Coordinates of C-alpha atoms in Angstrom, one line a residue:
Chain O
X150 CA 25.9 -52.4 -0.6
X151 CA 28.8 -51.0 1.8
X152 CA 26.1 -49.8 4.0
X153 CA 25.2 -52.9 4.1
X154 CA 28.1 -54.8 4.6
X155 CA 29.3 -52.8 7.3
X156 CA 26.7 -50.9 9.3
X157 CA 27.5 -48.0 10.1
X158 CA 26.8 -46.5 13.7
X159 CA 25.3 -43.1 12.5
X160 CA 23.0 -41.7 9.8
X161 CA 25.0 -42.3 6.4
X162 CA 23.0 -39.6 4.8
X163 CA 22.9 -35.6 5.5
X164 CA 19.8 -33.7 4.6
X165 CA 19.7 -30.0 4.9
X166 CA 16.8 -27.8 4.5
X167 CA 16.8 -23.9 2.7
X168 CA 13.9 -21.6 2.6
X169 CA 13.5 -18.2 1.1
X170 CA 9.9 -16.3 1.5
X171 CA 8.5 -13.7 -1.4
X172 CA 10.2 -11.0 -1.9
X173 CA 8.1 -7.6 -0.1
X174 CA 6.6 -10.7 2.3
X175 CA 6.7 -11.5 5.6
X176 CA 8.7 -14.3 7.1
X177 CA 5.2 -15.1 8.7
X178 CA 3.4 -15.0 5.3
X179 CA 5.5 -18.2 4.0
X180 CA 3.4 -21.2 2.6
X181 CA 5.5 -23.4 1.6
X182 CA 6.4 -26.5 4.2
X183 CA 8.9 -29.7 4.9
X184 CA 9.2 -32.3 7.0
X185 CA 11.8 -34.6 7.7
X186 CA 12.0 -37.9 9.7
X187 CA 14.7 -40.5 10.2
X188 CA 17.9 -38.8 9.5
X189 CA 19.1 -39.8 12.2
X190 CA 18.2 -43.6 11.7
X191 CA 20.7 -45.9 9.9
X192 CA 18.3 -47.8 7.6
X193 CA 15.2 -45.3 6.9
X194 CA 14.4 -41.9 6.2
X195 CA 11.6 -39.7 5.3
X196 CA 11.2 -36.4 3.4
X197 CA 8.4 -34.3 2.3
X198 CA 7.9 -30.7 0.8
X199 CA 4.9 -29.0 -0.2
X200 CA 4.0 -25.6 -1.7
X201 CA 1.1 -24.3 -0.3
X202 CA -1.2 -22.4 -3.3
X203 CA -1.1 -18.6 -2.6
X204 CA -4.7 -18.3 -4.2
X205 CA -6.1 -20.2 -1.6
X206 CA -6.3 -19.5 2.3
X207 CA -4.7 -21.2 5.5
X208 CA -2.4 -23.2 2.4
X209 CA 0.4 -23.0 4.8
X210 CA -1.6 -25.0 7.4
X211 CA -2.5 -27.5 4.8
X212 CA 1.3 -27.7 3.2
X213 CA 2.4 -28.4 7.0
X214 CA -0.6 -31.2 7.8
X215 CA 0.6 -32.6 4.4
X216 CA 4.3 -33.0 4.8
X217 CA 3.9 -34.1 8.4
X218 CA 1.5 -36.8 8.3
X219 CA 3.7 -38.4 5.3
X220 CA 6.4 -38.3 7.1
X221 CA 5.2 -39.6 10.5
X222 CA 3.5 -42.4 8.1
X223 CA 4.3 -45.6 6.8
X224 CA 2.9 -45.2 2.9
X225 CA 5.0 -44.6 0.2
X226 CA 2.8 -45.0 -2.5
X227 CA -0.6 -43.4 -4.0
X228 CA -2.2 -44.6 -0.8
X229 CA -1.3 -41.6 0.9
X230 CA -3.8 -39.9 -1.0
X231 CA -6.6 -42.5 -0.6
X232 CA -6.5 -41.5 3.5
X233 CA -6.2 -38.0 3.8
X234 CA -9.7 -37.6 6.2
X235 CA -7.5 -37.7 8.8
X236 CA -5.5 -34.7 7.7
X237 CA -8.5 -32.6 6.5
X238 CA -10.1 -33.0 9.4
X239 CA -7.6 -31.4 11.4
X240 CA -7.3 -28.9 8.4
X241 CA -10.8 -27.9 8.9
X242 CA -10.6 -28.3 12.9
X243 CA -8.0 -25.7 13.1
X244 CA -9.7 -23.3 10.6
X245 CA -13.6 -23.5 12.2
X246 CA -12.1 -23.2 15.8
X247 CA -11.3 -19.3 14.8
X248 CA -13.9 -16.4 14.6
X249 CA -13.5 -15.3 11.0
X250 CA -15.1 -11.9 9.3
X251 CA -17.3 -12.8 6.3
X252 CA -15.2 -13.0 3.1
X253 CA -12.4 -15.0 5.1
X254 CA -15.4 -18.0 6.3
X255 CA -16.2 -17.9 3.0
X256 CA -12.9 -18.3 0.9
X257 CA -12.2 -21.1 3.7
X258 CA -14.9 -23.1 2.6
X259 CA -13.3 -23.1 -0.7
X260 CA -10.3 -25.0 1.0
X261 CA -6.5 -24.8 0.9
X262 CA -4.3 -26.3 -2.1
X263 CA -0.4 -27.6 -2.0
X264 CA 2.0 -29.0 -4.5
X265 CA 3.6 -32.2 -2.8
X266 CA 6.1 -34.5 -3.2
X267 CA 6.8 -37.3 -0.5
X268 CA 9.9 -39.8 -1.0
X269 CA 10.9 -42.5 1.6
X270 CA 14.2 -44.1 1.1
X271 CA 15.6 -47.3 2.3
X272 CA 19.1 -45.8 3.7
X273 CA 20.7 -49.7 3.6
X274 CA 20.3 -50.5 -0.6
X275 CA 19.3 -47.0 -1.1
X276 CA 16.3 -47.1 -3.1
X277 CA 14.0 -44.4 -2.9
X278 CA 10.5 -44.3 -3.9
X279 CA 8.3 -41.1 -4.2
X280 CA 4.8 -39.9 -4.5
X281 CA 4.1 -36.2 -6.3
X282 CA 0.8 -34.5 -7.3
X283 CA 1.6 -30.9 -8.7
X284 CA 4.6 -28.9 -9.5
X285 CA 7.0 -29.3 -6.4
X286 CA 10.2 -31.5 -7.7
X287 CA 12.4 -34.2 -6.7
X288 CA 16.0 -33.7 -8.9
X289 CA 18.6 -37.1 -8.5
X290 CA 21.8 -35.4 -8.9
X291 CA 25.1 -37.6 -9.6
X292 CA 28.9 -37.5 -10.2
X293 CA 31.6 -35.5 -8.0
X294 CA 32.2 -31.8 -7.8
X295 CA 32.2 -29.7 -10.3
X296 CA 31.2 -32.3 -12.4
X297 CA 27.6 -33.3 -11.1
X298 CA 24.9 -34.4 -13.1
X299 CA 21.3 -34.3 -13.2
X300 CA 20.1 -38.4 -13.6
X301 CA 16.7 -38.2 -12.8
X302 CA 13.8 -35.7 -12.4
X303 CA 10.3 -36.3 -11.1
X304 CA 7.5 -35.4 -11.2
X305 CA 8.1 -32.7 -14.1
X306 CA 11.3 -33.0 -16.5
X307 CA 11.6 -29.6 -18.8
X308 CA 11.2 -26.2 -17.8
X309 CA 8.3 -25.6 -19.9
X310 CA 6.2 -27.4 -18.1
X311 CA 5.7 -25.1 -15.4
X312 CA 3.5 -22.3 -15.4
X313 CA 0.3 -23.5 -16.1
X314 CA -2.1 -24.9 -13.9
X315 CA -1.1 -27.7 -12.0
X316 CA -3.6 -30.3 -10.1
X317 CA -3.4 -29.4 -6.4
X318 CA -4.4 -31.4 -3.9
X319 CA -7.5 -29.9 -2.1
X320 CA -8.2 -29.5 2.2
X321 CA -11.6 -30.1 1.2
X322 CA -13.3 -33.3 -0.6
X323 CA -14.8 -32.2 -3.4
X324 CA -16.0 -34.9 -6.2
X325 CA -13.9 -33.2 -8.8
X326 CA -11.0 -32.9 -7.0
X327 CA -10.2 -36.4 -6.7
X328 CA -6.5 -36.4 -6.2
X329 CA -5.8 -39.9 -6.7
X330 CA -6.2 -40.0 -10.9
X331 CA -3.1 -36.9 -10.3
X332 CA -1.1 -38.2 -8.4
X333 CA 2.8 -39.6 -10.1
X334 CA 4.8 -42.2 -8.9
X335 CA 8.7 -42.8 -9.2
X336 CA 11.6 -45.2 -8.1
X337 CA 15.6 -45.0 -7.9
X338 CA 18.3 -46.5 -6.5
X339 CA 21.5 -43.7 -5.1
X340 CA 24.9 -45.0 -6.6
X341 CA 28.2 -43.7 -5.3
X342 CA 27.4 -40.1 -4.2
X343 CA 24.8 -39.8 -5.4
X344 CA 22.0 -36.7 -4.0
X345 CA 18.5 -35.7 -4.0
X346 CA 16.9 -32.7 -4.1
X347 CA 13.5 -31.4 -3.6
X348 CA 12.6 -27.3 -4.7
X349 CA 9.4 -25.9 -4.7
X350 CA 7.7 -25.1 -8.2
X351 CA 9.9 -21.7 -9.2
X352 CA 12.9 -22.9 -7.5
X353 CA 12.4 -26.1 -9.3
X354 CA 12.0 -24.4 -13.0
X355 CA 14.6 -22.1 -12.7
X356 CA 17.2 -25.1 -11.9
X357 CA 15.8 -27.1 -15.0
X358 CA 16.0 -24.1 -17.0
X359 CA 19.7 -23.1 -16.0
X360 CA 20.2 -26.9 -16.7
X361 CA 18.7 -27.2 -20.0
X362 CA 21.0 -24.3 -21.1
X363 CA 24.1 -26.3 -19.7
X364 CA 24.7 -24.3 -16.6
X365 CA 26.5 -26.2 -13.7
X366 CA 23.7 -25.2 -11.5
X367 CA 23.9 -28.6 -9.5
X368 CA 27.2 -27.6 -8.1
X369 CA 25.7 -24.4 -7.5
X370 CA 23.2 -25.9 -5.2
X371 CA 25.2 -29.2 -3.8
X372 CA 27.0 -28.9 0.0
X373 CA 30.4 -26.9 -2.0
X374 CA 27.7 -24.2 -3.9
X375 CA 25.0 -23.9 -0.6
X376 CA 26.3 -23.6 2.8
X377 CA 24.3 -21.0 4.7
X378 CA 20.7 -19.5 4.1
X379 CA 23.2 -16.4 3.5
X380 CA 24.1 -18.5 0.2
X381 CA 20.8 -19.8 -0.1
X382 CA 19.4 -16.3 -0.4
X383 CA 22.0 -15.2 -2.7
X384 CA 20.9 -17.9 -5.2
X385 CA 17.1 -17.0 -4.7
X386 CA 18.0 -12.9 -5.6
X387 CA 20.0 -14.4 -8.5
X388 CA 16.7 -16.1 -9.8
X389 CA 14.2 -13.5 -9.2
X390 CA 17.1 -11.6 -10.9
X391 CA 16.6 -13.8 -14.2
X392 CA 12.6 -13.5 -14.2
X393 CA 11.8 -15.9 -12.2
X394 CA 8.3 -15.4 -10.5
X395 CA 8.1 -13.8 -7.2
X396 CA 7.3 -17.2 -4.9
X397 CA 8.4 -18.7 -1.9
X398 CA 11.1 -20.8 -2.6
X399 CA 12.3 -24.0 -1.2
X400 CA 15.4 -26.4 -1.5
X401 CA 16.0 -29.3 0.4
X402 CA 19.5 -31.5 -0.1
X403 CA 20.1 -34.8 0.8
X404 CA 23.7 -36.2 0.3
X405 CA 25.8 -38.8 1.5
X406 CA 27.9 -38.1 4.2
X407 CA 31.8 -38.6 3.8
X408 CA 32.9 -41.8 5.4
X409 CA 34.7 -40.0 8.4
X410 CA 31.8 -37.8 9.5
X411 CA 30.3 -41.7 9.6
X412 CA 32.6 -42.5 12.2
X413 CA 33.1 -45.7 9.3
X414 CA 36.5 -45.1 7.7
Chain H
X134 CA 3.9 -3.8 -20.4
X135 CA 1.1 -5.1 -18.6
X136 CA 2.9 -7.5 -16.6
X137 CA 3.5 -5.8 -13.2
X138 CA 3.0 -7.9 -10.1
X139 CA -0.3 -7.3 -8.2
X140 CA 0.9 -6.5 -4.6
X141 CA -0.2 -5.1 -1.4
X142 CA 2.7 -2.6 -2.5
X143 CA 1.6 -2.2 -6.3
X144 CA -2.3 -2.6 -6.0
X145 CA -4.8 -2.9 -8.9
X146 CA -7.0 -0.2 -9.3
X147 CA -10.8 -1.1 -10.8
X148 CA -13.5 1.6 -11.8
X149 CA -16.6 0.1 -12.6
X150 CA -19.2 2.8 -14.4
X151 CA -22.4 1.6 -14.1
X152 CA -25.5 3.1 -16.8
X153 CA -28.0 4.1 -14.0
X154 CA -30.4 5.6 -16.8
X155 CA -33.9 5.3 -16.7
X156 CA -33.9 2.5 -19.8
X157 CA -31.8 0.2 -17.3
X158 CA -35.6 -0.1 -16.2
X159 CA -36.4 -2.1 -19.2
X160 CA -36.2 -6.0 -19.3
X161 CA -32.9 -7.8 -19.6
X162 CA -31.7 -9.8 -22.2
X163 CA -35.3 -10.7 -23.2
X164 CA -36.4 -12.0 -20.0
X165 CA -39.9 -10.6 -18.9
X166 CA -38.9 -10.4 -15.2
X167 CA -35.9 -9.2 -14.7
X168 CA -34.4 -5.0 -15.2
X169 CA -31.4 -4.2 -16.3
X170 CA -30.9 -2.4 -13.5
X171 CA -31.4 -5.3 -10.6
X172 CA -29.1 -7.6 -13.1
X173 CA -26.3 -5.3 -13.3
X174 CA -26.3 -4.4 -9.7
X175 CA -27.2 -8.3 -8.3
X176 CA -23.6 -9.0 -10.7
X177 CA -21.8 -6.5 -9.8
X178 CA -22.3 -6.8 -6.3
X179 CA -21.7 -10.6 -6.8
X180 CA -18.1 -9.2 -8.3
X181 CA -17.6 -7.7 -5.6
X182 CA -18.3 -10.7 -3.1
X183 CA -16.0 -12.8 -5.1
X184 CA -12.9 -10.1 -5.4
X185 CA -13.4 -9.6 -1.6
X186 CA -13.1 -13.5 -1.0
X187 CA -10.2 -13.5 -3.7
X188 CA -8.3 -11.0 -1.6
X189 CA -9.1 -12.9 1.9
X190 CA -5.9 -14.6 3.3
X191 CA -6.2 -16.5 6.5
X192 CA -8.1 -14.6 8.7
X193 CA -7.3 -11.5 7.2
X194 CA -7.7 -9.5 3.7
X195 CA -4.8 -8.1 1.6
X196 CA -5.7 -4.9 -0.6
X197 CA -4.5 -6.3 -3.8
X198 CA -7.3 -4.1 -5.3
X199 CA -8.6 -0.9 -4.9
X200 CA -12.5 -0.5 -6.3
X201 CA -14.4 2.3 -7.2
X202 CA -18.1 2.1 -8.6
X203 CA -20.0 5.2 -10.0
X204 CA -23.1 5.4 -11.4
X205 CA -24.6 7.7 -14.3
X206 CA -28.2 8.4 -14.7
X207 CA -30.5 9.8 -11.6
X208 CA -31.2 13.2 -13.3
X209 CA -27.5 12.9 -15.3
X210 CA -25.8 12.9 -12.1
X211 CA -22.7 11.0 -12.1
X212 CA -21.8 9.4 -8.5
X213 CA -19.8 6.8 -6.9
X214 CA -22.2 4.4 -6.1
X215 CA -22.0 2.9 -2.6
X216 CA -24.6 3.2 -0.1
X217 CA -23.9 2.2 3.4
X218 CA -20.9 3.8 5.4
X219 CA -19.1 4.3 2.2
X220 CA -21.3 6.5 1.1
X221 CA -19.7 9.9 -0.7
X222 CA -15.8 7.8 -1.0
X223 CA -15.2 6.3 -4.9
X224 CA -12.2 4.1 -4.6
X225 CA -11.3 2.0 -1.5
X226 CA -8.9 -0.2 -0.9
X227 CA -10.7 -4.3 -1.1
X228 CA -10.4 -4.6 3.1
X229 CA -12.4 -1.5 3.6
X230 CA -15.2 -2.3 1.2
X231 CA -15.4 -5.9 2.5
X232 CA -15.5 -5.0 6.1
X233 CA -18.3 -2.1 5.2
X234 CA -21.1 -3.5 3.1
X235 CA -24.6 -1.8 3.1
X236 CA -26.0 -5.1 4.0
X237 CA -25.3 -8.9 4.5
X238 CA -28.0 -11.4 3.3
X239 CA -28.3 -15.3 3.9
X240 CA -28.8 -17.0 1.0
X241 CA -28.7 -20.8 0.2
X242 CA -27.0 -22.2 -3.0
X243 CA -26.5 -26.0 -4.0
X244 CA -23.1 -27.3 -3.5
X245 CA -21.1 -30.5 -3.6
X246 CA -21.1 -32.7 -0.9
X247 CA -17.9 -34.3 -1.9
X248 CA -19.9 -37.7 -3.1
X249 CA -20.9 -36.6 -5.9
X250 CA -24.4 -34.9 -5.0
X251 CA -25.8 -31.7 -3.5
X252 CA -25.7 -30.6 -0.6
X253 CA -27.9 -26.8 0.5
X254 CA -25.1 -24.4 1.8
X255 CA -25.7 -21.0 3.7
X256 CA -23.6 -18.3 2.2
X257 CA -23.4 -14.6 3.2
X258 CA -24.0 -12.4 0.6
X259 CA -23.3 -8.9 1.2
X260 CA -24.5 -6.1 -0.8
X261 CA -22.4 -3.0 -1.4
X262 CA -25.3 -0.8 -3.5
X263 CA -29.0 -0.8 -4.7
X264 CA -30.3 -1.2 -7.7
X265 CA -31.1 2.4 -9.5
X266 CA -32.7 3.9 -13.1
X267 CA -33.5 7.3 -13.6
X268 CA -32.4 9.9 -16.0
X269 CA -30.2 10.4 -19.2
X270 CA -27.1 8.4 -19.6
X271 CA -24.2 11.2 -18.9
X272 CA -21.8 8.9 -20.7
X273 CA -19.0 11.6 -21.2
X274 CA -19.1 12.5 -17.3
X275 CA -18.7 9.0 -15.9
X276 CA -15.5 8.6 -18.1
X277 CA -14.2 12.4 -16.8
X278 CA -14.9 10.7 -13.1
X279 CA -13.0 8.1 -13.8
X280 CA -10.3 10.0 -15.5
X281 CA -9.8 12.4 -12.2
X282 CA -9.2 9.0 -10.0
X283 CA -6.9 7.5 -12.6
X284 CA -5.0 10.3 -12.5
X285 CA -4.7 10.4 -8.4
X286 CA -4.0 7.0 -8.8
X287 CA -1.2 6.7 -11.4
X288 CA 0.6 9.5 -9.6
X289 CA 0.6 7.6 -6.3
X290 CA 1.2 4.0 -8.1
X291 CA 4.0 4.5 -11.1
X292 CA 5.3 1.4 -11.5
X293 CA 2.0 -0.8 -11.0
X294 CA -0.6 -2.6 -13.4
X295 CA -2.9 0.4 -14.6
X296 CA -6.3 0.8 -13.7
X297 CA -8.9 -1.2 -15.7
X298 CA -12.3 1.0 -16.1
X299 CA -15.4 -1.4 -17.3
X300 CA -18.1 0.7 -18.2
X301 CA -21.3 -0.8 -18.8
X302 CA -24.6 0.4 -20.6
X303 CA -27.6 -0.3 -22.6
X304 CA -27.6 3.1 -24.4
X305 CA -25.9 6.0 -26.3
X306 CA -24.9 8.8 -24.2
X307 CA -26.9 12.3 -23.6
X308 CA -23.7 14.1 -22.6
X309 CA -22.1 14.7 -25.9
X310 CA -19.4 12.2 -27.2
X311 CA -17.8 10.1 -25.1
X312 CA -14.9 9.1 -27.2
X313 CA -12.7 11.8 -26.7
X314 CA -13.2 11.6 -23.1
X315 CA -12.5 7.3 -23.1
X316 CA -9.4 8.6 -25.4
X317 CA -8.4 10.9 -22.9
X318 CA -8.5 8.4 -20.1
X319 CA -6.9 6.0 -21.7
X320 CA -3.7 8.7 -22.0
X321 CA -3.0 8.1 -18.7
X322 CA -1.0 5.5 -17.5
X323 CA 1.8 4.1 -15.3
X324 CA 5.2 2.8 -16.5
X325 CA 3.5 -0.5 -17.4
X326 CA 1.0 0.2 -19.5
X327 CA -1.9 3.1 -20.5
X328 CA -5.1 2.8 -18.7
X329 CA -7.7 -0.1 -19.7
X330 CA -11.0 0.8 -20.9
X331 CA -13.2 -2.2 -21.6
X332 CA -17.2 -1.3 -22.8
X333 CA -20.0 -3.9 -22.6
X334 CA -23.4 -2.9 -23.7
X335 CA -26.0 -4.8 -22.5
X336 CA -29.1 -5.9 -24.5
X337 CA -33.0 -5.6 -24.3
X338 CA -33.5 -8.7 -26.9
X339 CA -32.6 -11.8 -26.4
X340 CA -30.3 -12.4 -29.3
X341 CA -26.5 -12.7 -30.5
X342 CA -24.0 -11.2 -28.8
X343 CA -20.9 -10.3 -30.4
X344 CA -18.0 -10.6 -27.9
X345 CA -14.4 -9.1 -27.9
X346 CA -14.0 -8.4 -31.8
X347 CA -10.6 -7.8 -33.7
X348 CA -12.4 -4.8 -35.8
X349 CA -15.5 -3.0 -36.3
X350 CA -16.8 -5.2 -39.0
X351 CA -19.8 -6.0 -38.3
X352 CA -20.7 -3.9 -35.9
X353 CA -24.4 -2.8 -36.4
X354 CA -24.3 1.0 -35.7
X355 CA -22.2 4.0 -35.1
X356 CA -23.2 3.1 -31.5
X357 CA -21.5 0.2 -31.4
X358 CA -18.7 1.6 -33.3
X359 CA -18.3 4.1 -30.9
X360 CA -18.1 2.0 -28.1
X361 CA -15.5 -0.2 -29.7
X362 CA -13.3 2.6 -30.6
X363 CA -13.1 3.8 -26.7
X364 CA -12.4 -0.4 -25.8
X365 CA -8.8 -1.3 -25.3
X366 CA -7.2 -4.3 -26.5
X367 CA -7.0 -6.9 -23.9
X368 CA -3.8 -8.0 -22.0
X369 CA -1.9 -11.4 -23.2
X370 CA -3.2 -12.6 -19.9
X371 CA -6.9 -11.8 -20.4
X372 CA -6.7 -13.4 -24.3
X373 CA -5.9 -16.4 -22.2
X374 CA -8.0 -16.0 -19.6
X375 CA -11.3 -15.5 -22.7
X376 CA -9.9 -18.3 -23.8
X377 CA -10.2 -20.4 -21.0
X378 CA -13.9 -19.6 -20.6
X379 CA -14.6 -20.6 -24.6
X380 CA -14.6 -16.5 -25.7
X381 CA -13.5 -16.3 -29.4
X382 CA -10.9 -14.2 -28.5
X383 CA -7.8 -13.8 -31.3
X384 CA -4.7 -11.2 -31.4
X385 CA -5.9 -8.1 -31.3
X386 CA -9.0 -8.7 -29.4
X387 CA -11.3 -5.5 -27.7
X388 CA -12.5 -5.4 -24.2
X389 CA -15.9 -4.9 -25.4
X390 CA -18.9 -6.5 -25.8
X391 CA -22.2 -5.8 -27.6
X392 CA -25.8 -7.0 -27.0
X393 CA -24.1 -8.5 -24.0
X394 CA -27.0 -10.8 -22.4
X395 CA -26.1 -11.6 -18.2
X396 CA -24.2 -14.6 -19.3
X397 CA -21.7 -12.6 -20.7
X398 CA -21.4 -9.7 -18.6
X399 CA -20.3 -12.1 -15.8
X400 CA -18.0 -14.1 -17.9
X401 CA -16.5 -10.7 -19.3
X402 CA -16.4 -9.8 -16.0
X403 CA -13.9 -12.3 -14.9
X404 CA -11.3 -11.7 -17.8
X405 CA -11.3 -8.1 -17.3
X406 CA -10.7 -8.4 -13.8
X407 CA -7.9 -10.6 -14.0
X408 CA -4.8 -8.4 -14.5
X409 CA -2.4 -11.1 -13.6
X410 CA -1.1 -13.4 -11.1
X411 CA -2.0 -12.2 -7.3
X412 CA 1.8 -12.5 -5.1

């Protein structure tokens, strides 16, 4: 309610962004994507990730559609996923516009699949609301170095729930991929300093797992833990390093910014 | 063990050994129409289409498999089994074999429109190899073939997922026993894990098939014995995989199947040929 009491002349929110491709890959050959819109606006602000499926071809393309028309859009609810023609159709414009050998034409036609989560958030009362379909995850962290806190995690909540199959959503309509019957929704208010974080799917298991053991890994990951991708990469070896599955890996942090750097105090 | 990533690095290695006999002549699982011979090859060419398409990436193809197909039979000659420009090679990486089949047909199959109905679509289906039956069955050969590429391939791939070799027949071999030689294979290995030798034999009758037993109860003949003592038990990751696709498949479970009718040669297919998770 400070916010709203006293606007503030800046964004009171910072949101960073850290990405890591497979090990042995290519920086070219990552598929996972984010977008975000409105940091720098006082009252609204935008944030998507996706994890394009490795399985599938042009996923990256798809991830990057995905996270980019949420974000430039104005739903925030399960209707994103009623109106995705638009965004397959540019999908599938940008795929038939190249001259592909055989087996590439042909996986094509299969489509591309991503993991997505999409969260708008009010920046003045600071509720958020979020929209997920797969494995990608959304972690509400709380309390003040060292001593944060998970308070809330969507769409998944325990480790073990990773590793299976998730629902994907699909570049291409197909009658049994309906994504709408998948897809999860979730609200939350921020209090005090509070932060949210979005990790694609092994990123996102390994935090839960290190949590569920009683690990401080949300300082590990907050604005003292992460600085650079330097750090960023450090944590990603130190995963792979503990099992974790060779994938692309993604964490994005959104935190309040200290009253100073708000030009409020 | 058996848990190595399947990378462009750390490729997996498949040898299919096809029973090009003269018996693969005779009808298939019953049905008047249809040879062995034409099944096998119209499946295993379709194996090929769909580990080719499993491989594509963008625009591209990424050898996460290397493939090798030889046939026994033709006078009990034992042969890899490409025609085309590949002709006289056995393994090759996935790129080369998808950019070099013998021949590409247009054919038409029913798919979904997205509204819930059909809708004809033109697919490309390429063929790699013909159909062929002639000859004995020189069992004990085909499994010395594969052991010499095995044993290139180990050497040159330590740390990867072994080699799976599928060998598939409708009849006893006229090469002498083929156990020790499956045994012998089946020494070789990489740091992960021995070699993988999976048997199905396919049937003439229609009838039951019995698919990836525990033990050799049951099994009809020292035939069938014989081919489940040369099978391997299946990976974690296949038992789920079986699983998936309503195989009874419990701890301990062979690679092998016997009176195998097409059904099941394509479904055993598809857990055999699923080492793990693609990077």
């Amino acid at each position: 309610m400070i916010d709203a009491l006293h606007p503030v002349t800046t964004a009171p929110f910072s949101i960073e962004a850290f990405s890591c491709q497979k090990a042995g890959n290519a920086r070219t050959e990552y598929e996972d994507a984010w977008a975000i819109r409105g940091s720098d606006s006082p009252t609204r602000c935008r944030v998507a990730i996706a994890d394009g499926a490795t399985e599938s071809s042009f996923s990256a393309l798809w991830a990057a559609l995905l996270v980019e028309s949420f974000v430039r859009g104005r739903s925030h609810g399960p209707e994103f996923f009623r109106h995705l023609g638009a965004i397959r159709r540019l999908w599938r414009g940008k795929v038939r516009g190249r001259p592909l050998p055989w087996y590439a034409a042909e996986k094509a036609k299969k489509g591309a699949y991503a993991a997505f989560v999409g969260l708008s958030l009010n920046a003045v009362n600071r509720a958020w609301r979020a929209v997920a379909i797969g494995d990608c995850c959304l972690f509400q962290v709380t309390g003040l170095p060292p001593n944060l806190e998970l308070a809330h995690t969507f769409p998944l909540s325990h480790s073990e729930e990773f590793g299976s199959s998730p629902f994907l959503v699909g570049s291409v309509k197909k009658a049994e991929d309906d994504p709408l019957p998948h897809v999860r929704v979730s609200e939350g208010v921020l209090q005090g300093n509070d932060g949210l974080y979005f990790a694609s799917d092994a990123l996102a298991a390994w935090l839960l797992r290190r949590s569920e053991k009683g690990e401080p890994v949300w300082n590990a990951i907050s604005p003292d833990g992460i600085r650079t991708e330097k750090d960023f990469e450090a944590l990603v070896a130190q995963a792979r390093e503990e099992g974790t599955r060779n994938d692309d890996m993604t964490l994005i942090r959104l935190t309040r910014r200290a009253a100073w750097e708000r030009g409020a105090g | 063990m058996y848990s190595a990533e399947i990378s462009r690095k750390n490729p997996g290695c498949f040898i299919f050994l096809l029973d090009q006999s003269a018996s693969m002549e005779d009808p298939f699982g019953g049905s008047a129409d249809r040879k062995k011979a034409d099944e096998l090859a119209t499946i295993i060419n379709k194996l090929l289409h769909n580990l080719s398409i499993r491989c594509a990436k963008g625009d591209s193809i990424y050898d996460y498999f290397h493939v090798a197909v030889i046939g026994y039979g033709q006078d009990t000659v034992v042969k890899s089994a490409w025609d085309g420009a590949m002709t006289g090679k056995d393994l090759v990486p996935i790129s080369e074999l998808a950019n070099n089949p013998l021949r590409i047909e247009d054919r038409v199959k029913k798919a979904d429109d997205g509204n819930g109905g059909l809708v004809e679509q033109s697919v490309k289906f390429p063929l790699w190899f013909e159909a062929r039956h002639a000859g004995g069955t020189p069992m004990s050969s085909a499994f010395k073939m594969a052991a010499e590429i095995v044993q290139r391939w180990v050497a040159e791939h330590p740390k990867g997922f072994p080699p799976i070799v599928i060998n598939i027949t409708d009849g006893e071999s006229t090469d002498g026993d083929p156990v020790p030689e499956a045994k012998a294979l089946c020494s070789l290995g990489s740091d992960d894990g021995a070699t993988l030798v999976f048997n199905i034999h396919l049937s003439s009758e229609s009838g039951n098939p019995i698919e990836l037993p525990a033990s050799d109860e049951g099994l009809p003949d020292k035939f069938a014995k014989q081919l489940f003592e040369m099978s391997s038990a299946l990976t974690p990751f296949m038992i789920g995989r079986a699983k998936e696709l309503g195989m009874p498949a419990g701890d301990g479970a062979r690679g092998f199947v016997f009176n195998a009718q097409p059904v099941q040669v394509i479904q055993f297919l598809d857990i055999g040929t699923r080492p793990a998770n693609l990077r």
